[in-house]
Short mmCIF file of C-alpha atoms and ligand atoms in Angstrom, two decimals:
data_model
loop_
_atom_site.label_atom_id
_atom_site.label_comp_id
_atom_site.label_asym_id
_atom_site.label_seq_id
_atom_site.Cartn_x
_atom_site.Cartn_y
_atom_site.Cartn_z
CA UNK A 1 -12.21 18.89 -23.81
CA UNK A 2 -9.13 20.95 -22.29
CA UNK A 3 -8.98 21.39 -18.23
CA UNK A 4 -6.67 23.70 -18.26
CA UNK A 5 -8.36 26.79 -16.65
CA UNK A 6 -8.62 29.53 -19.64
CA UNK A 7 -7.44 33.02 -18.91
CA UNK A 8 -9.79 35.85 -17.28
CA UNK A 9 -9.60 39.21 -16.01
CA UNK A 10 -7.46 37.81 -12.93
CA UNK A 11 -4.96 36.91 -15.05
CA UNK A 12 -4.71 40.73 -16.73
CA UNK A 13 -1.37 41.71 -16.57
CA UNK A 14 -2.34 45.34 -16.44
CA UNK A 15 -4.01 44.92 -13.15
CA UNK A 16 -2.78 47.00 -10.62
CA UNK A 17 -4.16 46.89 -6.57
CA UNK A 18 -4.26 49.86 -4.32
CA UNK A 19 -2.11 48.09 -1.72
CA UNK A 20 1.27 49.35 -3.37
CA UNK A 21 3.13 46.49 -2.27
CA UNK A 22 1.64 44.16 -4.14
CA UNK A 23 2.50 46.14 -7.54
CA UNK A 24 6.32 46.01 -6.36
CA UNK A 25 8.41 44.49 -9.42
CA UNK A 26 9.55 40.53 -8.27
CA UNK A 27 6.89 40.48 -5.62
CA UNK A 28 5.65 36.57 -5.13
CA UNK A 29 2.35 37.95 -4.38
CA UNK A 30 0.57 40.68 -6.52
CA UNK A 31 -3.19 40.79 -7.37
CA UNK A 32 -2.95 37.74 -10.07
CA UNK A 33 -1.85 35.13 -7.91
CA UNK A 34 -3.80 35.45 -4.40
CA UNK A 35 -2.66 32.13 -2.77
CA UNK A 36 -4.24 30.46 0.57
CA UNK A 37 -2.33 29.92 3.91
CA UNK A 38 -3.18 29.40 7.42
CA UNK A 39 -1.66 31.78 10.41
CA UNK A 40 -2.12 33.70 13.01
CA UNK A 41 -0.02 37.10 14.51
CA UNK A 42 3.08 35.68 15.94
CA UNK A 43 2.44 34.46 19.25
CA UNK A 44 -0.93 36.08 19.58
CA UNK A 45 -3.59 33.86 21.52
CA UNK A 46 -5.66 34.15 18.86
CA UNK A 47 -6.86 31.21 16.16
CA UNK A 48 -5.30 30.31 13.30
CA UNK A 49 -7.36 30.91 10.24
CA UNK A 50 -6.91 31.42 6.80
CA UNK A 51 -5.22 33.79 5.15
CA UNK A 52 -5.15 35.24 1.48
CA UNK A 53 -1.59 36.61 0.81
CA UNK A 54 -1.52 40.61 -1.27
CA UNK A 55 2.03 42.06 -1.63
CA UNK A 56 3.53 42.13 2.18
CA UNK A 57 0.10 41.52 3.83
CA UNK A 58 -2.39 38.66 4.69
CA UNK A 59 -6.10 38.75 4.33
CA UNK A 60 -7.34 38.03 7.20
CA UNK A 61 -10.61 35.02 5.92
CA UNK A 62 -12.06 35.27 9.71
CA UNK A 63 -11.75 39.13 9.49
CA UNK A 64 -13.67 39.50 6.04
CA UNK A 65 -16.12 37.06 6.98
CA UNK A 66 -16.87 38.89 10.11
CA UNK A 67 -17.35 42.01 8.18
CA UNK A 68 -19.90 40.68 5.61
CA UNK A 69 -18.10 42.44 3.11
CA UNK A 70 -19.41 39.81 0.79
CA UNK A 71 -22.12 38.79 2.30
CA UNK A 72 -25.94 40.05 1.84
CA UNK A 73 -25.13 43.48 1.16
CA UNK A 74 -23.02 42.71 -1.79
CA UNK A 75 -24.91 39.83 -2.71
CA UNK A 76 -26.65 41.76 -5.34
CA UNK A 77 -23.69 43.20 -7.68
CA UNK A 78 -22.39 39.86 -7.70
CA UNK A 79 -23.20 37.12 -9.62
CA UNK A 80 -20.41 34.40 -8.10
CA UNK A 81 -21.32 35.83 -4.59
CA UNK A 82 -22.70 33.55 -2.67
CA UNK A 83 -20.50 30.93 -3.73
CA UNK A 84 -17.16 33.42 -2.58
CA UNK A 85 -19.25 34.11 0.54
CA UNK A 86 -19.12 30.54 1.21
CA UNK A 87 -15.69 29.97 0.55
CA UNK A 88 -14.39 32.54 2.91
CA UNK A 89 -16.45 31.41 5.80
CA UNK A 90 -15.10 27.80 4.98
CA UNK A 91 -11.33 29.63 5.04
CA UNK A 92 -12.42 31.24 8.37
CA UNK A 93 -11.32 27.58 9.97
CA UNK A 94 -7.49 26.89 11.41
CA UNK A 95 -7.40 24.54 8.10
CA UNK A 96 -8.25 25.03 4.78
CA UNK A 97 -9.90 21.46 4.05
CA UNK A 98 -13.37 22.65 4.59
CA UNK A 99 -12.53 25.36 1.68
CA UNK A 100 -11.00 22.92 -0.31
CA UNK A 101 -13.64 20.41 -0.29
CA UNK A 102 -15.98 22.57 -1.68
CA UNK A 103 -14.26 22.53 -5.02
CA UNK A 104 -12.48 24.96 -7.42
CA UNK A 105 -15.76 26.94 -8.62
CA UNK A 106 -16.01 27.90 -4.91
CA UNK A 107 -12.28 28.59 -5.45
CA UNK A 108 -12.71 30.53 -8.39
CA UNK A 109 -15.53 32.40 -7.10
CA UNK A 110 -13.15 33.67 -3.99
CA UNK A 111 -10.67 34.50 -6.66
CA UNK A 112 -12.24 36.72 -8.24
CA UNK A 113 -14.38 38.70 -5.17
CA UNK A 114 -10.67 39.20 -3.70
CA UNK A 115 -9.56 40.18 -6.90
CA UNK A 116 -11.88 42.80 -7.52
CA UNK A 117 -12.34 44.29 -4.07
CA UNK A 118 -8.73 44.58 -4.24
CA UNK A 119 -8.18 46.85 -7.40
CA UNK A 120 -7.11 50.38 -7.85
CA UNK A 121 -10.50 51.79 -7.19
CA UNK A 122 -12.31 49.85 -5.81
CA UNK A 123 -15.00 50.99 -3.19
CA UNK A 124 -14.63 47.77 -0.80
CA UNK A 125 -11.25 48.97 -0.25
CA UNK A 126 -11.41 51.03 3.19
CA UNK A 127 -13.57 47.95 4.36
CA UNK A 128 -10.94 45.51 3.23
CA UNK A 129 -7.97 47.58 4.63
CA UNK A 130 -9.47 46.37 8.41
CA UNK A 131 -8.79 42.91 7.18
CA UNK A 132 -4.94 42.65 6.29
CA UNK A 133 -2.36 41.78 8.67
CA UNK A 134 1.07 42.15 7.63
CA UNK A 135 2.64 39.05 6.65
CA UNK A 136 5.95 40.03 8.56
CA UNK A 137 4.05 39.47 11.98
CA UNK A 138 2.25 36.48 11.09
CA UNK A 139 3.40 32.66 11.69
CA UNK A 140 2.32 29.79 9.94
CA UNK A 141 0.80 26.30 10.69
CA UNK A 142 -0.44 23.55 7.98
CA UNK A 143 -2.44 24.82 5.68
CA UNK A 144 -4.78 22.16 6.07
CA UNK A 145 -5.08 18.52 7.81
CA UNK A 146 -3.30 15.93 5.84
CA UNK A 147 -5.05 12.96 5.91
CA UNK A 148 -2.97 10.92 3.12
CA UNK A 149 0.47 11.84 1.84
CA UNK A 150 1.77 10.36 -1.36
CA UNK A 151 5.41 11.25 -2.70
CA UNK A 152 6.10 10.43 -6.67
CA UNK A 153 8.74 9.94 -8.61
CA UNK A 154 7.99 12.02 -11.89
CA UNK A 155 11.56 13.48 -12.96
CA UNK A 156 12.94 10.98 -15.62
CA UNK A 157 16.36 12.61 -15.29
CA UNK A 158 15.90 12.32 -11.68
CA UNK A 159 15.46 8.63 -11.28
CA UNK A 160 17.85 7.80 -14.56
CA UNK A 161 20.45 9.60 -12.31
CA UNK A 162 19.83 7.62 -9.02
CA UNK A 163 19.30 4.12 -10.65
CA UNK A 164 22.37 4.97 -12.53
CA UNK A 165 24.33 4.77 -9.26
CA UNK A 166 22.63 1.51 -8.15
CA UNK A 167 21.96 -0.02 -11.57
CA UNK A 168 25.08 1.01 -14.08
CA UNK A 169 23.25 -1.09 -16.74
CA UNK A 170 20.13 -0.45 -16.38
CA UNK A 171 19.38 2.83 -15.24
CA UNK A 172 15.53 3.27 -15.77
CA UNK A 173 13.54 0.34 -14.94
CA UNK A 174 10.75 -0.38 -17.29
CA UNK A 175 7.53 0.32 -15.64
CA UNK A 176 9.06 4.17 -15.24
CA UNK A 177 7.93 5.43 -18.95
CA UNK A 178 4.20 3.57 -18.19
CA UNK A 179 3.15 4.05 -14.77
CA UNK A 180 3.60 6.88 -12.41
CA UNK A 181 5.72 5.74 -9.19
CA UNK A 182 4.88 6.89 -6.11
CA UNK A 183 4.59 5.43 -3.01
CA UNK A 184 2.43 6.41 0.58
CA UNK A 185 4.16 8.55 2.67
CA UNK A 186 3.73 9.57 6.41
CA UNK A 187 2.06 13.11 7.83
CA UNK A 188 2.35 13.18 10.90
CA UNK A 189 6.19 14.52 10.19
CA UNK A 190 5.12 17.39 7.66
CA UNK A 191 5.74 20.39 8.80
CA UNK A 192 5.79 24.03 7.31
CA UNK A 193 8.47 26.59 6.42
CA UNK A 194 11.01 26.96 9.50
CA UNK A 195 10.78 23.25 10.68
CA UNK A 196 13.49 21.89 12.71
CA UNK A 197 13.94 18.37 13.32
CA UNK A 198 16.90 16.27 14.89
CA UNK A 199 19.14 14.24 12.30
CA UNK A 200 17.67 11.02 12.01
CA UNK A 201 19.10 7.98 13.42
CA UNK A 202 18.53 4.32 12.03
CA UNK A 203 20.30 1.25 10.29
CA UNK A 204 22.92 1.60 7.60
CA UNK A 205 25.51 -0.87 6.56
CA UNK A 206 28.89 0.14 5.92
CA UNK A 207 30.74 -0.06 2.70
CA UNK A 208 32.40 -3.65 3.02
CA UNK A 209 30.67 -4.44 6.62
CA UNK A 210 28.59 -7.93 6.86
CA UNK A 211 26.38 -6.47 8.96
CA UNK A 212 24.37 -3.07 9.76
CA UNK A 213 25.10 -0.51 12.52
CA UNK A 214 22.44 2.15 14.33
CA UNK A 215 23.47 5.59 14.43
CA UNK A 216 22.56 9.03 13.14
CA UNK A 217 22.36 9.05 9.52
CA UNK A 218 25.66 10.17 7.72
CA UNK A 219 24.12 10.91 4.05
CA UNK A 220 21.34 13.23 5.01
CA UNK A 221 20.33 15.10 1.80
CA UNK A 222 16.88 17.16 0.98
CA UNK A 223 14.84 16.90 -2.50
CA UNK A 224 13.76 20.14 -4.22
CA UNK A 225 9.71 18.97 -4.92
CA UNK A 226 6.41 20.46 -5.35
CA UNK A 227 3.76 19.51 -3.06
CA UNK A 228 -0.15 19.15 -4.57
CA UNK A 229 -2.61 19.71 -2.06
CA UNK A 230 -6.09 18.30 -3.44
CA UNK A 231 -9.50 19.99 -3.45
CA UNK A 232 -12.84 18.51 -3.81
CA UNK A 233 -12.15 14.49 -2.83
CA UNK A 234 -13.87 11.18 -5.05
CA UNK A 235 -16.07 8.49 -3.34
CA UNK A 236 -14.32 5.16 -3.00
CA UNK A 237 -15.10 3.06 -6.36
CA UNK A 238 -14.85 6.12 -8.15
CA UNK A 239 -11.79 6.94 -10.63
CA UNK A 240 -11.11 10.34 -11.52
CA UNK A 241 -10.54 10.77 -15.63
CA UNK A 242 -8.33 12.80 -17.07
CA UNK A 243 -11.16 15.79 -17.92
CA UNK A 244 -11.72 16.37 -14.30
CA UNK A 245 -8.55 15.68 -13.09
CA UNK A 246 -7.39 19.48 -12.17
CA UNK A 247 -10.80 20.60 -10.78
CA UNK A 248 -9.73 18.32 -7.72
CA UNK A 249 -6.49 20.02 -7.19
CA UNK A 250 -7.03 22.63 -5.18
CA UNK A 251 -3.23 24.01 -5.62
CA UNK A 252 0.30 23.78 -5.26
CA UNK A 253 3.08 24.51 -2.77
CA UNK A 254 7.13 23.84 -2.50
CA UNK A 255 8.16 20.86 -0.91
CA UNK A 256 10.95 19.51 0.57
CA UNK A 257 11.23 15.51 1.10
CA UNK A 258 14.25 15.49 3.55
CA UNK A 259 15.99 11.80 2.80
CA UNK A 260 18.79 9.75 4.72
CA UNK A 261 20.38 7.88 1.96
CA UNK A 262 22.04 5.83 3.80
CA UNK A 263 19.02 4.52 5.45
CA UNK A 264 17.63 4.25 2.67
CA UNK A 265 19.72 2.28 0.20
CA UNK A 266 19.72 -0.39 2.97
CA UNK A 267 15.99 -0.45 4.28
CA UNK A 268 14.22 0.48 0.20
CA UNK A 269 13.90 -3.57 -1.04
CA UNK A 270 11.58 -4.34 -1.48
CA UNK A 271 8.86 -2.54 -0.45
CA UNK A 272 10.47 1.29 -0.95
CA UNK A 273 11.31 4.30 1.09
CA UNK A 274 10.08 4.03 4.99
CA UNK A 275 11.97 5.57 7.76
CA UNK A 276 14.99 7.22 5.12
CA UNK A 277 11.74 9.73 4.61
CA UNK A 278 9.05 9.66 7.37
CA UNK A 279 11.11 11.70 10.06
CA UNK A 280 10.09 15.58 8.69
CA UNK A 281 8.65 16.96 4.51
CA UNK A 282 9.01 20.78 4.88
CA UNK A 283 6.33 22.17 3.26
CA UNK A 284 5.82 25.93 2.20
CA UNK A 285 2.84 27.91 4.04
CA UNK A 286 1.44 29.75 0.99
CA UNK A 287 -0.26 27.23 -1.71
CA UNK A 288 -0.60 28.57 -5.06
CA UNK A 289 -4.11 28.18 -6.92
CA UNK A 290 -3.97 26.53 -10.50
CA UNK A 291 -6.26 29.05 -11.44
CA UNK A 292 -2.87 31.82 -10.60
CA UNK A 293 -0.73 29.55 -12.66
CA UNK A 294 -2.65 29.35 -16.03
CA UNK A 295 -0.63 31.76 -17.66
CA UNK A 296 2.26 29.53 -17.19
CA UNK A 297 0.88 26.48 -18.75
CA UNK A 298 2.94 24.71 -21.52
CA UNK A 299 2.31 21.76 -23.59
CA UNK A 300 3.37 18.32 -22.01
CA UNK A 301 6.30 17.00 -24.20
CA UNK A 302 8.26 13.76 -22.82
CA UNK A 303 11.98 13.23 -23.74
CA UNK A 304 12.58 12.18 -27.18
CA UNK A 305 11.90 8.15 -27.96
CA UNK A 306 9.50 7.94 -24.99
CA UNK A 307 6.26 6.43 -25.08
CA UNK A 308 2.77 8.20 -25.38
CA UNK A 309 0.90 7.48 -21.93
CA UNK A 310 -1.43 4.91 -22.04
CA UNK A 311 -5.16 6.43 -23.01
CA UNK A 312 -6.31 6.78 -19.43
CA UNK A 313 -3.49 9.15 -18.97
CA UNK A 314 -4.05 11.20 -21.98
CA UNK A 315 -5.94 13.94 -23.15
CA UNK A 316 -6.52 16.80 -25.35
CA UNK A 317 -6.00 19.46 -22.49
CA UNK A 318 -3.04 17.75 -20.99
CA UNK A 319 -0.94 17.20 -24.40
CA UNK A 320 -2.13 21.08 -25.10
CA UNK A 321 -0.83 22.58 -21.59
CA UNK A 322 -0.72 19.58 -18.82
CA UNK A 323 2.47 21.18 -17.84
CA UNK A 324 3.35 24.04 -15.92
CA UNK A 325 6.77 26.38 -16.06
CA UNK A 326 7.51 26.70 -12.41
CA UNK A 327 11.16 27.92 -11.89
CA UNK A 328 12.80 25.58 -8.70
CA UNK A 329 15.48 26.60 -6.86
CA UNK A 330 17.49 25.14 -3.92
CA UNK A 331 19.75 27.04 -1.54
CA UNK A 332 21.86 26.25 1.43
CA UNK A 333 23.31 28.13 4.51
CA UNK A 334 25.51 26.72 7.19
CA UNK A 335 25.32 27.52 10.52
CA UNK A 336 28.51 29.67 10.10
CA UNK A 337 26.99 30.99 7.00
CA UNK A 338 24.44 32.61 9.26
CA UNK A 339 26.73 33.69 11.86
CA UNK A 340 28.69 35.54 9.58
CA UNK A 341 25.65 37.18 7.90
CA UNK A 342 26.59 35.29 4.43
CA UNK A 343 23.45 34.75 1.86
CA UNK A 344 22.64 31.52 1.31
CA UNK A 345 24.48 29.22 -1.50
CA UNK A 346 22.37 28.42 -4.32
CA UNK A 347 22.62 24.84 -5.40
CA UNK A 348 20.54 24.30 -8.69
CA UNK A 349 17.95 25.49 -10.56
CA UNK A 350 15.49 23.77 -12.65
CA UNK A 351 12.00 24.11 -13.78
CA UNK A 352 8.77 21.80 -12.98
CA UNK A 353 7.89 22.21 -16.84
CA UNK A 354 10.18 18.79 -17.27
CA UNK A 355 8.46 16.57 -15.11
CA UNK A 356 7.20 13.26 -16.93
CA UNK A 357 4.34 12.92 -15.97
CA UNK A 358 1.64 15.84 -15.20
CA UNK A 359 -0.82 16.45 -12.44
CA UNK A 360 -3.52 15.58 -14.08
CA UNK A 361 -2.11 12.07 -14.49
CA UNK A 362 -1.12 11.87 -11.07
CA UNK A 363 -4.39 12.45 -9.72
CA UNK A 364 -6.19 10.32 -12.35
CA UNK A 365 -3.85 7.09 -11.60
CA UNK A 366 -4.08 7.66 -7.73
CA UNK A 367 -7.77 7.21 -8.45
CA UNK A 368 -7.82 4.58 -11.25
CA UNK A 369 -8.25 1.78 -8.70
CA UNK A 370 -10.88 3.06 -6.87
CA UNK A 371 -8.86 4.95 -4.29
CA UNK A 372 -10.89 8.12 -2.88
CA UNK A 373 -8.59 11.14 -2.35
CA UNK A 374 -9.74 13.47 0.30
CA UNK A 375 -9.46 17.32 0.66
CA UNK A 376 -6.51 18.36 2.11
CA UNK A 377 -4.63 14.91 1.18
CA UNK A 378 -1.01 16.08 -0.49
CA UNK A 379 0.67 14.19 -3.32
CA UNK A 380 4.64 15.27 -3.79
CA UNK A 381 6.16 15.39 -7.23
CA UNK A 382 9.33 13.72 -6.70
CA UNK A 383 12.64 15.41 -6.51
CA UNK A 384 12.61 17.81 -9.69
CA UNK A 385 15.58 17.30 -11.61
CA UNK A 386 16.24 18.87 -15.29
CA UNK A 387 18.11 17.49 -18.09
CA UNK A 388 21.66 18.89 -17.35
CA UNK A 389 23.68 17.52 -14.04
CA UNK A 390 23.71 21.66 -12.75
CA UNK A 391 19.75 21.07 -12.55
CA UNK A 392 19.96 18.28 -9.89
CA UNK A 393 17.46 18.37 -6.96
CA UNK A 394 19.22 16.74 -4.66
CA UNK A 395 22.73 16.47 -3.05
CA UNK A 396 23.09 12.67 -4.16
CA UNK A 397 23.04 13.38 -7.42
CA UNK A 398 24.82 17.12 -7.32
CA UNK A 399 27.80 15.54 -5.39
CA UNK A 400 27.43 12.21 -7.90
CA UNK A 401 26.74 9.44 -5.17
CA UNK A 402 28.91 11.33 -2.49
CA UNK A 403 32.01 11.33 -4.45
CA UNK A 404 32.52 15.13 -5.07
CA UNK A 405 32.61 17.95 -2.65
CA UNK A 406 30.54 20.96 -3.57
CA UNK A 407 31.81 24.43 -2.60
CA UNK A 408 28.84 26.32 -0.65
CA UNK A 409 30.98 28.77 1.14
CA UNK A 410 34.12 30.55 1.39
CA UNK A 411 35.70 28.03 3.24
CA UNK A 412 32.92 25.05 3.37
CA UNK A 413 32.21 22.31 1.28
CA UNK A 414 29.67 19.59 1.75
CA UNK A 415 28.70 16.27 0.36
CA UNK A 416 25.47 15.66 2.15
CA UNK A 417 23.94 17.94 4.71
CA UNK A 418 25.79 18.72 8.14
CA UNK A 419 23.93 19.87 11.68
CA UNK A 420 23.08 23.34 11.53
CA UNK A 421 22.56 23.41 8.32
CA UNK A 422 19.31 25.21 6.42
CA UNK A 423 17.76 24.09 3.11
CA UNK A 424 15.74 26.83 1.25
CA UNK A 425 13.21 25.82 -1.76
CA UNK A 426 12.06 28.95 -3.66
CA UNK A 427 9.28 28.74 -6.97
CA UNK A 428 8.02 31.45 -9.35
CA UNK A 429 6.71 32.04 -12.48
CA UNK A 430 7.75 34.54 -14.87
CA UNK A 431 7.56 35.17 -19.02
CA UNK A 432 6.57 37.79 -21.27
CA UNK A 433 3.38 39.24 -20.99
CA UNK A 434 2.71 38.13 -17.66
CA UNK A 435 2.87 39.60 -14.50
CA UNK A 436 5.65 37.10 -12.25
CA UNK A 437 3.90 35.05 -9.37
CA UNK A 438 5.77 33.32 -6.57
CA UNK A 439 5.62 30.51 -3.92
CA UNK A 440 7.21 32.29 -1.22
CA UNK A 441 9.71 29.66 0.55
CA UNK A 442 9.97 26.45 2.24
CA UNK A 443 12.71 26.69 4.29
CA UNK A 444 13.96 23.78 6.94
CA UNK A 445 17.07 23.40 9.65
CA UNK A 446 18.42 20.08 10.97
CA UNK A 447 19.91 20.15 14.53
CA UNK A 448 21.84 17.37 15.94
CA UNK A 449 20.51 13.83 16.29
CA UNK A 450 20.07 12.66 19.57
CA UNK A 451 22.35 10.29 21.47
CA UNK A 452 22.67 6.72 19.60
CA UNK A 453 20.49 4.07 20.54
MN1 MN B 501 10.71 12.43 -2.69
#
């Protein structure tokens, strides 16, 4: 059986909305992708609630469900709608984990009600028009409580890079081609799109020194990732297969796993990453359904010579179109950079379509143990690199290790980040015979560190 969601009339690339906005060319957000945030008008004392993005405005979830514009009255002309009744009370709340728990045909079923009341034509328009609030007066919070946070490790050319710098001989360690690597994160330090956090300070120990020394953190880098934000949760006991796997995503945002290296080559044996990672993950506010990126589906195909996954880990559907082509990009701007009014420096592009391992198989080998996943839990991809060096995801491995500046400005070249600076994830999706969806933008500052201990 294939999980990959087929396409439907959301997906028609013909579709057109009668908010012009969202029919500009290169807009992130017209009628086929309709992702979820939470917000609230920019320093309003109002809730925050969620929030449906539509070209440059938000619907407003506690606005439509106030107006029972999909409620009784329109109960009758639609079959899905008391399920998308449902959902948008549930995406009424100030997080979306009520809405995601209640699964992706709830999902689905909000899809398309927005969908269609949001066509050329369509008579629920004037009544929807009461709803939107432009996104350029709206700010953000999490889109939903994270309980659980696990970061992977699912670029190959990412991880042959870094073990390359610590292991010259053996690059890839063994277990990488069988088993998805990940490891629990923290999140109470995630934050969305404009965080700002101080420089970390901890333990590094000098090239040549016999012993460490405390300070702020003098290889502070950021990794270009893709956050997974899961729907409907499993009881404890009870793996996830394969088949199911994507009906308990409930979608996908940009992420950005800020990491001091230098902490972190000292502190990582054995047990992994720990305080190199758990000071701030930038995450972006808009999440993007996996129903909006079915169009973009292509076949999962590992790296010449590798191994087939074990059979828990395969499937029809996920050999067919377990991967997904989301273009990746990284930018910088300095602090001067901004003063001056100078766009930001892009840094590398890739695409998610080379990750090694899928999200099906993510969520099915988080759950082969028994672990229970919850709604609103988020899983990170791992740093996205692509097969060539230019398609890096992270300074470490753009400035090889720390041993090559990178030009990022007319005068101003970096190795790892410096105080000031801002790191700017962007995703879309675009090909032939589609109509382009994007992510928005995670974007996160660090300021200087506070006084060593
Ligand atoms: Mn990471």
């Amino acid at each position: 059986m294939s999980h990959s969601i087929p396409l439907n009339a959301t997906h028609n690339p013909r579709a057109r909305s009668w908010l012009e906005s969202a029919n500009q060319i290169d807009c992130d957000f017209p009628i086929q992708n309709l992702p979820f945030a939470v917000f609230r008008r920019r320093g309003a004392a109002e809730q925050f609630r969620g929030g449906v993005a539509i070209g440059d405005q938000i619907i407003d979830l506690a606005a439509l469900a106030r107006s029972d514009l999909f409620g009784a009255t329109a109960g009758a002309a639609h079959a899905g709608a008391a399920q998308a009744a449902a959902g948008i009370r549930a995406g009424a709340l100030p997080s979306l984990n009520a809405l995601m728990q209640l699964g992706s045909q709830v999902l689905s079923a909000v899809r398309d009600a927005l969908f269609e009341s949001l066509l050329t034509g369509s008579p629920l328009q004037s009544g929807l028009q009461h709803c939107l609030v432009a996104q350029r007066d709206a700010e953000f919070s999490l889109p939903a409580q994270i309980g659980d946070y696990t970061d992977f490790y699912t670029s190959i050319y990412h991880a042959t890079a870094v073990g390359r710098m610590l292991r010259p001989d053996q690059p890839l360690l063994p277990n990488y081609e069988w088993v998805p690597i990940g490891y629990h994160g923290r999140s109470s330090s995630i934050g969305v799109s404009q965080q700002c956090f101080r420089r970390p300070i901890g333990q590094r120990l000098p090239p040549g020194a016999g012993q460490p020394v405390v300070g702020p953190s003098r290889r502070l880098d950021y990794e270009l990732e893709l956050g997974v934000f899961v729907g409907e949760g499993n009881a404890a006991g009870a793996p996830i297969p394969m088949a199911d796997a994507e009906a308990h995503v409930f979608g996908m945002c940009l992420l950005n796993d800020w990491s001091a290296r230098d902490l972190q080559a000292w502190e990582y044996q054995p047990l992994g990453p720990f305080l190199a990672k758990n000071f701030a993950t930038t995450v972006s506010p808009w999440i993007i359904t996996l129903e909006a990126l079915a169009p973009f589906r292509v076949p999962f195909v590992r790296p010449e010579g590798a191994p087939a996954p074990l059979p828990y880990l395969d499937s029809p559907g996920n050999r067919d179109a377990g991967a997904i082509d989301i273009r990746l990009e990284a930018l910088i701007q300095s602090a001067t950079m901004r003063e001056r009014s100078e766009p930001p420096h892009c840094l590398s592009s890739t695409s998610y379509r080379h990750a090694f391992w899928t999200i099906g198989q993510l969520i099915t080998h988080h759950t082969v143990n028994g672990c229970n996943l919850r709604a609103g839990d988020l899983l990170g991809t791992g740093t996205q690199s692509g097969p060539t060096p230019a398609e890096a995801g992270s300074l470490l491995e753009l400035s090889r290790g720390g041993s090559r500046t990178i030009q990022i400005g007319a005068n101003e070249f970096r190795t790892f980040l410096e105080d000031g600076d801002s790191v700017i994830l962007r995703g879309w999706c675009e090909k032939s015979g589609a109509v382009r969806i994007g992510f928005g933008s995670a974007e996160g500052k660090v300021i200087e560190g506070s006084s060593p201990v």
